[in-house]
Amino acid sequence: MKQAGSNDQAFAFKSRVKRFLRDANKWSVFTLTIVLFLALPIIFIGVELFSGPGETWSHIVKYLLPDYIWNSLYLVFFCSLIVLLLGVSSAWFVSRYEFPFRKQMEWLLILPLAIPSYIVGYAYAGIFDYGGTLDLIFRELNFEFIRIDIMNRAGLAFVLSISLFPYVYVSARAFFLNQANNLLEASNMLGVGERKTFFKLMLPLARPAIVAGLVLVLMEVLNDYGAAKYYGVNTFTTGIFRSWFSLEEPETAVYLSALLIIIIFALILFEKWQVRKIKFTSSKTNNKQIQRKEPKKSRKWLIFSLVFIPVFLGFVLPVAQLIYWSFLTASTVFDIQFIFISLQSFGIAITSAIITVFFALLLIYFSKWSALRFIKNIARVGVLGYAIPGAVIAIGIMIPTLALDKWLIGVLANFGIDSGLIINGTLIALFYAYAVRFLAVAYNPIESTALKVDNSIPDSSKVLGVGNLKTFFKIEFPLIKTGVFSAVILVFIDVMKELPLTLILKPYHIDTLAVKAYEYASDEMVMEAAIPSLFIIFTAMIPVIFLNKLLIKK
Amino acid sequence: MLAIKSLSKSFDKGKSYALENVTFDLKAGDVCAIVGESGSGKTTLVRLIAGLERPDHGSISLDGNIIASMDKFVQPEKRKIGLVFQEYALFPHLTILDNVLYGIFKLKNKKARAQEMLDLVGLGEMGKRYPHQLSGGQQQRVALARALAPGPSLLILDEPFSNLDAMLRMQLRNEVFDIIKKTGVTVLFVTHDTQDALSVADEILILQNGKVVQKDAAANLYVKPNTLYVASLFGNTVQINKNLQSAFHCPLNEECCHAIRNEKIKVNPAALDSDCDYITHAKVIKKIVLGDSIQLLLKLDSGEQLTVMTQDKNIEDTITIGFNSKDILEFNE
């Protein structure tokens, strides 16, 4: 009789085939289909590369590409620097020291995330402009106005950093709060001072967490279109827009997209390498919270001011500027059409949030029900869209849907139906793109709540004679409801804020608040952009606070 | 009713096997305990039988039908096997009654059946409560009622008492098996505790590193263990190696492995006691008083160390120890 460990290769192969046929079920096929569907835009970019670059490609390579690369590197470098400084220091202060308004600061530091970077960009442009807020204040005080020009690369790096640093803050703080206590106590018992403890112990230990936050920031930096466009900085994203809209050369947009994807995968590899190199985060059993230190009174206020600076620059100042503008422009901007656009925006965001969460649920549970192990790993590929800039996804969807539509029109014409474009330039393409881009935003909270449900619970349902789908509706869904709900909210916010992808794919007659703000700003009416911007910010703010509560509970 | 044939399962593509070439049968109405240390493959075996894992090789049949093999797999929900999980796995958002009702489909009077089951486990009054409002022992009994409610032909209990403290454990074990015996269902009972196994099982199957080392009636395992490992599962056992053989002047067959249970080694046997065929002298290195009895750490002239128990309070520095040849265990290892 043959048994396990037999050397007989033919037999081993045969039994592998047998088991594969036994284990391949409809769930495996469904999972593969969904992953393929979500990866399609990227696959198309890869395929399109073979049809060669456009006519202007050589011109772009010669004159613009060095600029794109250089500017992107510049932004990546300086944003990393500023974001690390702001994010890590505020996380450390907030978790290590007791100081006035510490609790308020903890969630205020997250609020900059509620403002899309391009809106922060508009606000700062207004503050530093001729006749801008600073100018007015200086004149009021009878000082000569020294104008600082921020409409450049450096200004853009500042604006992006100040609006994105909370990603680093959140992940660094989570590490400091949950993991660090034992080590801190040990270090203190050994008589090591604060400074050395931080630089020699906490910083190296927190590195994987910090790098994870940083990579998110850099993906957003590379994704940004609105701010770079307004500040007149040529980046890959603005390049993709230019070749799509001005040059009308999809081939060139595809080549730029492919280059950008390569840069991003390099970033992801960098993160994986960093995390692998130091995999010494301590066990999850370490529940004790960090013990906060009570510094001297003067020190306390110093720490408060240090922590308040990023809150002030990233949230208070831009929001104040926007509120000021909205008073000036309320009468012209706020009309029935604006309300209509807001409702459209909400409707689009909520619909796409539900669609995206639906896909995330399908992916998580179908892959779980598939008995093939490699399918479970493949499911994660569907999540990679979060790394791909919105503009790239939009191009990746535009090209195949245009082709598909052409074909459909031809087919329908045979039946005497004049259909016009069915997918391209309709909401279907837009919802599809949001699902690809924001799947991870839905996937992660759902997965983490799903992981808290012990496997034995669905297992016992199955042993009691209830199939996968019914088990999901009767047992699993009621238990992961909160995760699903927060996933819907998170995707909702992201769609509300989304600009580049929406600009490319939105139907002609439909506007969102983000697009409206962008249009005002590009029409030299940046003041008018304030009200739609504030609407976005306030819808995004409530859940950001709510999210922080969840984080603290953890 | 349950037949398992050369069953193997690997979780790392065949580099190592959680379960290797396991074969055994189970007769209808039997209570069989599966005993093994953690990592011995007990839980894997249970999950394979329940359909929560898929075998790499071999087959499982239930009542003459193959339910899992290399080219066949019956979904867990189609197997009609009752399973009580180690962590109970009650549905937290359903009441106790709804938990028990969950698996009953075909009966006309579902509610009555569920209530009957709750009455059986002595929780008839608690139907409206939620799992978190019950104690660990009560949750355990609900899990049992839920598993029994659909009327399974085979009931599997996976370490059902390991989350409980010693006192409660014994009490609940007796209660649970009283209930089970009333239903007459065939039981597979997984435990790492030999006391659990000995007290309730007709038959015991010993797993070590994913392999079956012995399957026998409970009484036989103590008297005729197959290996030194099995012997030591049911009490401390010491191997009679060359040194001990010469110390006790008992030449034994070299091709076999021999051992003696520590409890069978007598301290200061009466000089002409025919009970002890082999005796030797030993120095007392350490005495540990354990309430009524005393544990002695001994050193023989040959240098070997031994632990024995005695109730004799007057122990001198040098003592005589001995054992009877019929107590020697012999293995072909």
Short mmCIF file of N, CA, C and O in Angstrom, two decimals, chain A residues 306-387:
data_model
loop_
_atom_site.label_atom_id
_atom_site.label_comp_id
_atom_site.label_asym_id
_atom_site.label_seq_id
_atom_site.Cartn_x
_atom_site.Cartn_y
_atom_site.Cartn_z
N LEU A 306 4.26 71.98 21.26
CA LEU A 306 4.86 71.16 20.20
C LEU A 306 3.81 70.29 19.52
O LEU A 306 3.84 70.11 18.30
N VAL A 307 2.89 69.76 20.32
CA VAL A 307 1.88 68.88 19.75
C VAL A 307 0.81 69.69 19.03
O VAL A 307 0.21 69.23 18.05
N PHE A 308 0.59 70.92 19.51
CA PHE A 308 -0.47 71.72 18.90
C PHE A 308 -0.07 72.26 17.52
O PHE A 308 -0.93 72.47 16.68
N ILE A 309 1.23 72.44 17.31
CA ILE A 309 1.67 73.00 16.02
C ILE A 309 1.10 72.22 14.82
O ILE A 309 0.47 72.80 13.94
N PRO A 310 1.30 70.89 14.78
CA PRO A 310 0.73 70.18 13.61
C PRO A 310 -0.79 70.26 13.54
O PRO A 310 -1.35 70.33 12.43
N VAL A 311 -1.46 70.27 14.70
CA VAL A 311 -2.92 70.39 14.67
C VAL A 311 -3.31 71.75 14.09
O VAL A 311 -4.20 71.85 13.25
N PHE A 312 -2.58 72.76 14.52
CA PHE A 312 -2.89 74.11 14.07
C PHE A 312 -2.66 74.24 12.56
O PHE A 312 -3.52 74.71 11.82
N LEU A 313 -1.49 73.77 12.13
CA LEU A 313 -1.15 73.91 10.71
C LEU A 313 -1.98 73.00 9.82
O LEU A 313 -2.35 73.36 8.71
N GLY A 314 -2.29 71.82 10.33
CA GLY A 314 -2.96 70.83 9.49
C GLY A 314 -4.47 70.94 9.53
O GLY A 314 -5.15 70.46 8.62
N PHE A 315 -5.01 71.55 10.58
CA PHE A 315 -6.46 71.58 10.67
C PHE A 315 -7.03 72.98 10.95
O PHE A 315 -7.80 73.52 10.16
N VAL A 316 -6.60 73.57 12.06
CA VAL A 316 -7.21 74.83 12.50
C VAL A 316 -7.04 75.92 11.45
O VAL A 316 -8.02 76.55 11.03
N LEU A 317 -5.83 76.12 11.00
CA LEU A 317 -5.55 77.22 10.07
C LEU A 317 -6.28 77.06 8.74
O LEU A 317 -7.00 77.97 8.33
N PRO A 318 -6.13 75.90 8.07
CA PRO A 318 -6.85 75.79 6.79
C PRO A 318 -8.37 75.88 6.96
O PRO A 318 -9.04 76.51 6.13
N VAL A 319 -8.91 75.29 8.03
CA VAL A 319 -10.35 75.33 8.21
C VAL A 319 -10.80 76.77 8.48
O VAL A 319 -11.81 77.23 7.94
N ALA A 320 -10.01 77.50 9.28
CA ALA A 320 -10.35 78.91 9.56
C ALA A 320 -10.38 79.70 8.25
O ALA A 320 -11.31 80.48 8.00
N GLN A 321 -9.38 79.46 7.40
CA GLN A 321 -9.33 80.16 6.12
C GLN A 321 -10.56 79.84 5.28
O GLN A 321 -11.17 80.72 4.67
N LEU A 322 -10.94 78.56 5.28
CA LEU A 322 -12.08 78.14 4.47
C LEU A 322 -13.38 78.75 5.01
O LEU A 322 -14.25 79.17 4.24
N ILE A 323 -13.48 78.80 6.35
CA ILE A 323 -14.69 79.38 6.94
C ILE A 323 -14.79 80.86 6.58
O ILE A 323 -15.85 81.36 6.19
N TYR A 324 -13.64 81.54 6.67
CA TYR A 324 -13.59 82.96 6.31
C TYR A 324 -14.06 83.16 4.86
O TYR A 324 -14.93 83.98 4.57
N TRP A 325 -13.53 82.34 3.97
CA TRP A 325 -13.92 82.43 2.55
C TRP A 325 -15.39 82.14 2.35
O TRP A 325 -16.07 82.76 1.53
N SER A 326 -15.87 81.13 3.10
CA SER A 326 -17.26 80.73 2.84
C SER A 326 -18.22 81.83 3.25
O SER A 326 -19.29 81.96 2.66
N PHE A 327 -17.85 82.66 4.24
CA PHE A 327 -18.68 83.81 4.56
C PHE A 327 -18.71 84.79 3.39
O PHE A 327 -19.75 85.37 3.07
N LEU A 328 -17.55 84.95 2.75
CA LEU A 328 -17.47 85.89 1.64
C LEU A 328 -18.27 85.42 0.43
O LEU A 328 -18.81 86.21 -0.33
N THR A 329 -18.33 84.08 0.25
CA THR A 329 -18.90 83.58 -1.01
C THR A 329 -20.25 82.90 -0.85
O THR A 329 -20.82 82.44 -1.85
N ALA A 330 -20.75 82.84 0.38
CA ALA A 330 -21.98 82.06 0.63
C ALA A 330 -23.10 82.46 -0.33
O ALA A 330 -23.78 81.60 -0.90
N SER A 331 -23.25 83.76 -0.53
CA SER A 331 -24.39 84.22 -1.34
C SER A 331 -24.31 83.74 -2.78
O SER A 331 -25.33 83.46 -3.40
N THR A 332 -23.10 83.62 -3.33
CA THR A 332 -22.99 83.21 -4.73
C THR A 332 -22.95 81.70 -4.91
O THR A 332 -23.44 81.18 -5.91
N VAL A 333 -22.34 81.01 -3.94
CA VAL A 333 -22.14 79.57 -4.13
C VAL A 333 -23.34 78.76 -3.69
O VAL A 333 -23.74 77.79 -4.33
N PHE A 334 -23.92 79.17 -2.57
CA PHE A 334 -24.94 78.33 -1.95
C PHE A 334 -26.28 78.53 -2.63
O PHE A 334 -27.04 79.44 -2.32
N ASP A 335 -26.58 77.69 -3.58
CA ASP A 335 -27.88 77.80 -4.24
C ASP A 335 -28.46 76.40 -4.42
O ASP A 335 -27.91 75.42 -3.94
N ILE A 336 -29.55 76.34 -5.13
CA ILE A 336 -30.26 75.06 -5.27
C ILE A 336 -29.38 74.04 -5.99
O ILE A 336 -29.37 72.86 -5.67
N GLN A 337 -28.59 74.56 -6.94
CA GLN A 337 -27.73 73.64 -7.68
C GLN A 337 -26.68 73.02 -6.78
O GLN A 337 -26.32 71.85 -6.92
N PHE A 338 -26.20 73.82 -5.84
CA PHE A 338 -25.18 73.31 -4.91
C PHE A 338 -25.75 72.18 -4.06
O PHE A 338 -25.11 71.15 -3.84
N ILE A 339 -26.99 72.40 -3.58
CA ILE A 339 -27.63 71.35 -2.78
C ILE A 339 -27.78 70.08 -3.62
O ILE A 339 -27.53 68.97 -3.16
N PHE A 340 -28.12 70.28 -4.88
CA PHE A 340 -28.27 69.15 -5.79
C PHE A 340 -26.95 68.39 -5.92
O PHE A 340 -26.90 67.16 -5.84
N ILE A 341 -25.86 69.15 -6.08
CA ILE A 341 -24.55 68.51 -6.21
C ILE A 341 -24.18 67.76 -4.93
O ILE A 341 -23.66 66.64 -4.97
N SER A 342 -24.48 68.38 -3.77
CA SER A 342 -24.19 67.70 -2.50
C SER A 342 -24.93 66.38 -2.43
O SER A 342 -24.36 65.34 -2.06
N LEU A 343 -26.19 66.40 -2.82
CA LEU A 343 -26.98 65.16 -2.76
C LEU A 343 -26.41 64.12 -3.72
O LEU A 343 -26.29 62.94 -3.38
N GLN A 344 -26.03 64.57 -4.91
CA GLN A 344 -25.39 63.67 -5.87
C GLN A 344 -24.15 63.03 -5.26
O GLN A 344 -23.92 61.83 -5.34
N SER A 345 -23.35 63.89 -4.65
CA SER A 345 -22.10 63.45 -4.04
C SER A 345 -22.37 62.38 -2.98
O SER A 345 -21.73 61.33 -2.97
N PHE A 346 -23.31 62.67 -2.10
CA PHE A 346 -23.69 61.71 -1.06
C PHE A 346 -24.17 60.42 -1.68
O PHE A 346 -23.77 59.33 -1.27
N GLY A 347 -25.03 60.55 -2.66
CA GLY A 347 -25.60 59.36 -3.29
C GLY A 347 -24.53 58.50 -3.91
O GLY A 347 -24.50 57.27 -3.70
N ILE A 348 -23.61 59.14 -4.63
CA ILE A 348 -22.52 58.39 -5.27
C ILE A 348 -21.65 57.72 -4.22
O ILE A 348 -21.32 56.53 -4.31
N ALA A 349 -21.34 58.49 -3.16
CA ALA A 349 -20.45 57.95 -2.13
C ALA A 349 -21.09 56.77 -1.41
O ALA A 349 -20.44 55.74 -1.19
N ILE A 350 -22.35 56.91 -1.06
CA ILE A 350 -22.98 55.82 -0.29
C ILE A 350 -23.17 54.59 -1.17
O ILE A 350 -22.92 53.46 -0.73
N THR A 351 -23.55 54.80 -2.44
CA THR A 351 -23.72 53.65 -3.33
C THR A 351 -22.39 52.93 -3.53
O THR A 351 -22.32 51.70 -3.41
N SER A 352 -21.35 53.71 -3.81
CA SER A 352 -20.08 53.02 -4.07
C SER A 352 -19.54 52.40 -2.79
O SER A 352 -18.88 51.36 -2.86
N ALA A 353 -19.83 53.00 -1.63
CA ALA A 353 -19.39 52.39 -0.37
C ALA A 353 -20.05 51.03 -0.21
O ALA A 353 -19.38 50.04 0.14
N ILE A 354 -21.33 50.96 -0.49
CA ILE A 354 -22.03 49.68 -0.33
C ILE A 354 -21.52 48.65 -1.34
O ILE A 354 -21.26 47.50 -0.99
N ILE A 355 -21.31 49.10 -2.59
CA ILE A 355 -20.79 48.17 -3.60
C ILE A 355 -19.42 47.64 -3.19
O ILE A 355 -19.14 46.44 -3.23
N THR A 356 -18.56 48.56 -2.73
CA THR A 356 -17.20 48.16 -2.37
C THR A 356 -17.22 47.19 -1.20
O THR A 356 -16.50 46.18 -1.21
N VAL A 357 -18.02 47.49 -0.18
CA VAL A 357 -18.10 46.60 0.97
C VAL A 357 -18.65 45.24 0.55
O VAL A 357 -18.19 44.20 1.02
N PHE A 358 -19.59 45.25 -0.38
CA PHE A 358 -20.13 44.01 -0.89
C PHE A 358 -19.02 43.16 -1.52
O PHE A 358 -18.88 41.98 -1.22
N PHE A 359 -18.20 43.80 -2.35
CA PHE A 359 -17.07 43.07 -2.96
C PHE A 359 -16.11 42.55 -1.91
O PHE A 359 -15.61 41.43 -1.99
N ALA A 360 -15.84 43.38 -0.90
CA ALA A 360 -14.92 42.95 0.15
C ALA A 360 -15.46 41.72 0.86
O ALA A 360 -14.74 40.75 1.11
N LEU A 361 -16.76 41.74 1.17
CA LEU A 361 -17.37 40.59 1.84
C LEU A 361 -17.29 39.34 0.97
O LEU A 361 -16.93 38.27 1.44
N LEU A 362 -17.60 39.51 -0.32
CA LEU A 362 -17.53 38.36 -1.23
C LEU A 362 -16.12 37.78 -1.22
O LEU A 362 -15.93 36.58 -1.10
N LEU A 363 -15.13 38.68 -1.31
CA LEU A 363 -13.75 38.22 -1.42
C LEU A 363 -13.32 37.50 -0.14
O LEU A 363 -12.72 36.42 -0.18
N ILE A 364 -13.65 38.10 1.01
CA ILE A 364 -13.23 37.51 2.28
C ILE A 364 -13.89 36.14 2.47
O ILE A 364 -13.22 35.16 2.79
N TYR A 365 -15.20 36.05 2.24
CA TYR A 365 -15.88 34.80 2.56
C TYR A 365 -15.74 33.75 1.47
O TYR A 365 -15.57 32.57 1.77
N PHE A 366 -15.78 34.15 0.21
CA PHE A 366 -15.59 33.15 -0.84
C PHE A 366 -14.23 32.48 -0.71
O PHE A 366 -14.11 31.28 -0.84
N SER A 367 -13.20 33.30 -0.44
CA SER A 367 -11.88 32.69 -0.34
C SER A 367 -11.79 31.80 0.89
O SER A 367 -11.08 30.81 0.91
N LYS A 368 -12.54 32.14 1.92
CA LYS A 368 -12.55 31.31 3.13
C LYS A 368 -13.23 29.97 2.84
O LYS A 368 -12.80 28.94 3.35
N TRP A 369 -14.27 30.00 2.04
CA TRP A 369 -15.01 28.77 1.75
C TRP A 369 -14.33 27.92 0.70
O TRP A 369 -14.68 26.76 0.52
N SER A 370 -13.39 28.52 -0.01
CA SER A 370 -12.65 27.73 -0.98
C SER A 370 -11.70 26.82 -0.22
O SER A 370 -11.05 27.24 0.73
N ALA A 371 -11.63 25.56 -0.63
CA ALA A 371 -10.80 24.63 0.11
C ALA A 371 -9.37 24.61 -0.40
O ALA A 371 -8.53 23.93 0.15
N LEU A 372 -9.09 25.38 -1.45
CA LEU A 372 -7.73 25.39 -1.99
C LEU A 372 -6.93 26.47 -1.28
O LEU A 372 -7.36 27.61 -1.17
N ARG A 373 -5.74 26.09 -0.82
CA ARG A 373 -4.99 27.04 0.00
C ARG A 373 -4.52 28.24 -0.80
O ARG A 373 -4.51 29.35 -0.32
N PHE A 374 -4.12 28.02 -2.07
CA PHE A 374 -3.54 29.15 -2.81
C PHE A 374 -4.60 30.21 -3.11
O PHE A 374 -4.28 31.38 -3.28
N ILE A 375 -5.85 29.81 -3.15
CA ILE A 375 -6.93 30.77 -3.38
C ILE A 375 -7.00 31.78 -2.23
O ILE A 375 -7.23 32.96 -2.43
N LYS A 376 -6.75 31.29 -1.03
CA LYS A 376 -6.80 32.17 0.13
C LYS A 376 -5.73 33.26 0.01
O LYS A 376 -5.94 34.40 0.42
N ASN A 377 -4.57 32.89 -0.53
CA ASN A 377 -3.50 33.90 -0.70
C ASN A 377 -3.82 34.85 -1.85
O ASN A 377 -3.52 36.03 -1.77
N ILE A 378 -4.43 34.31 -2.88
CA ILE A 378 -4.71 35.12 -4.06
C ILE A 378 -5.72 36.21 -3.75
O ILE A 378 -5.68 37.30 -4.32
N ALA A 379 -6.62 35.96 -2.78
CA ALA A 379 -7.65 36.94 -2.45
C ALA A 379 -7.02 38.29 -2.11
O ALA A 379 -7.58 39.33 -2.43
N ARG A 380 -5.85 38.25 -1.50
CA ARG A 380 -5.20 39.50 -1.09
C ARG A 380 -4.77 40.36 -2.29
O ARG A 380 -4.60 41.57 -2.15
N VAL A 381 -4.57 39.72 -3.43
CA VAL A 381 -4.18 40.47 -4.62
C VAL A 381 -5.26 41.49 -4.97
O VAL A 381 -4.98 42.61 -5.40
N GLY A 382 -6.52 41.12 -4.73
CA GLY A 382 -7.63 41.99 -5.05
C GLY A 382 -7.60 43.29 -4.26
O GLY A 382 -8.26 44.26 -4.62
N VAL A 383 -6.81 43.30 -3.19
CA VAL A 383 -6.78 44.46 -2.30
C VAL A 383 -5.75 45.49 -2.75
O VAL A 383 -5.73 46.62 -2.27
N LEU A 384 -4.88 45.09 -3.68
CA LEU A 384 -3.74 45.95 -4.03
C LEU A 384 -4.13 47.30 -4.63
O LEU A 384 -3.30 48.20 -4.71
N GLY A 385 -5.39 47.46 -5.02
CA GLY A 385 -5.82 48.71 -5.63
C GLY A 385 -5.53 49.94 -4.80
O GLY A 385 -5.34 51.03 -5.34
N TYR A 386 -5.48 49.79 -3.47
CA TYR A 386 -5.23 50.95 -2.61
C TYR A 386 -3.88 51.57 -2.91
O TYR A 386 -3.66 52.74 -2.63
N ALA A 387 -2.98 50.77 -3.48
CA ALA A 387 -1.64 51.29 -3.75
C ALA A 387 -1.58 52.02 -5.09
O ALA A 387 -0.68 52.80 -5.33
#
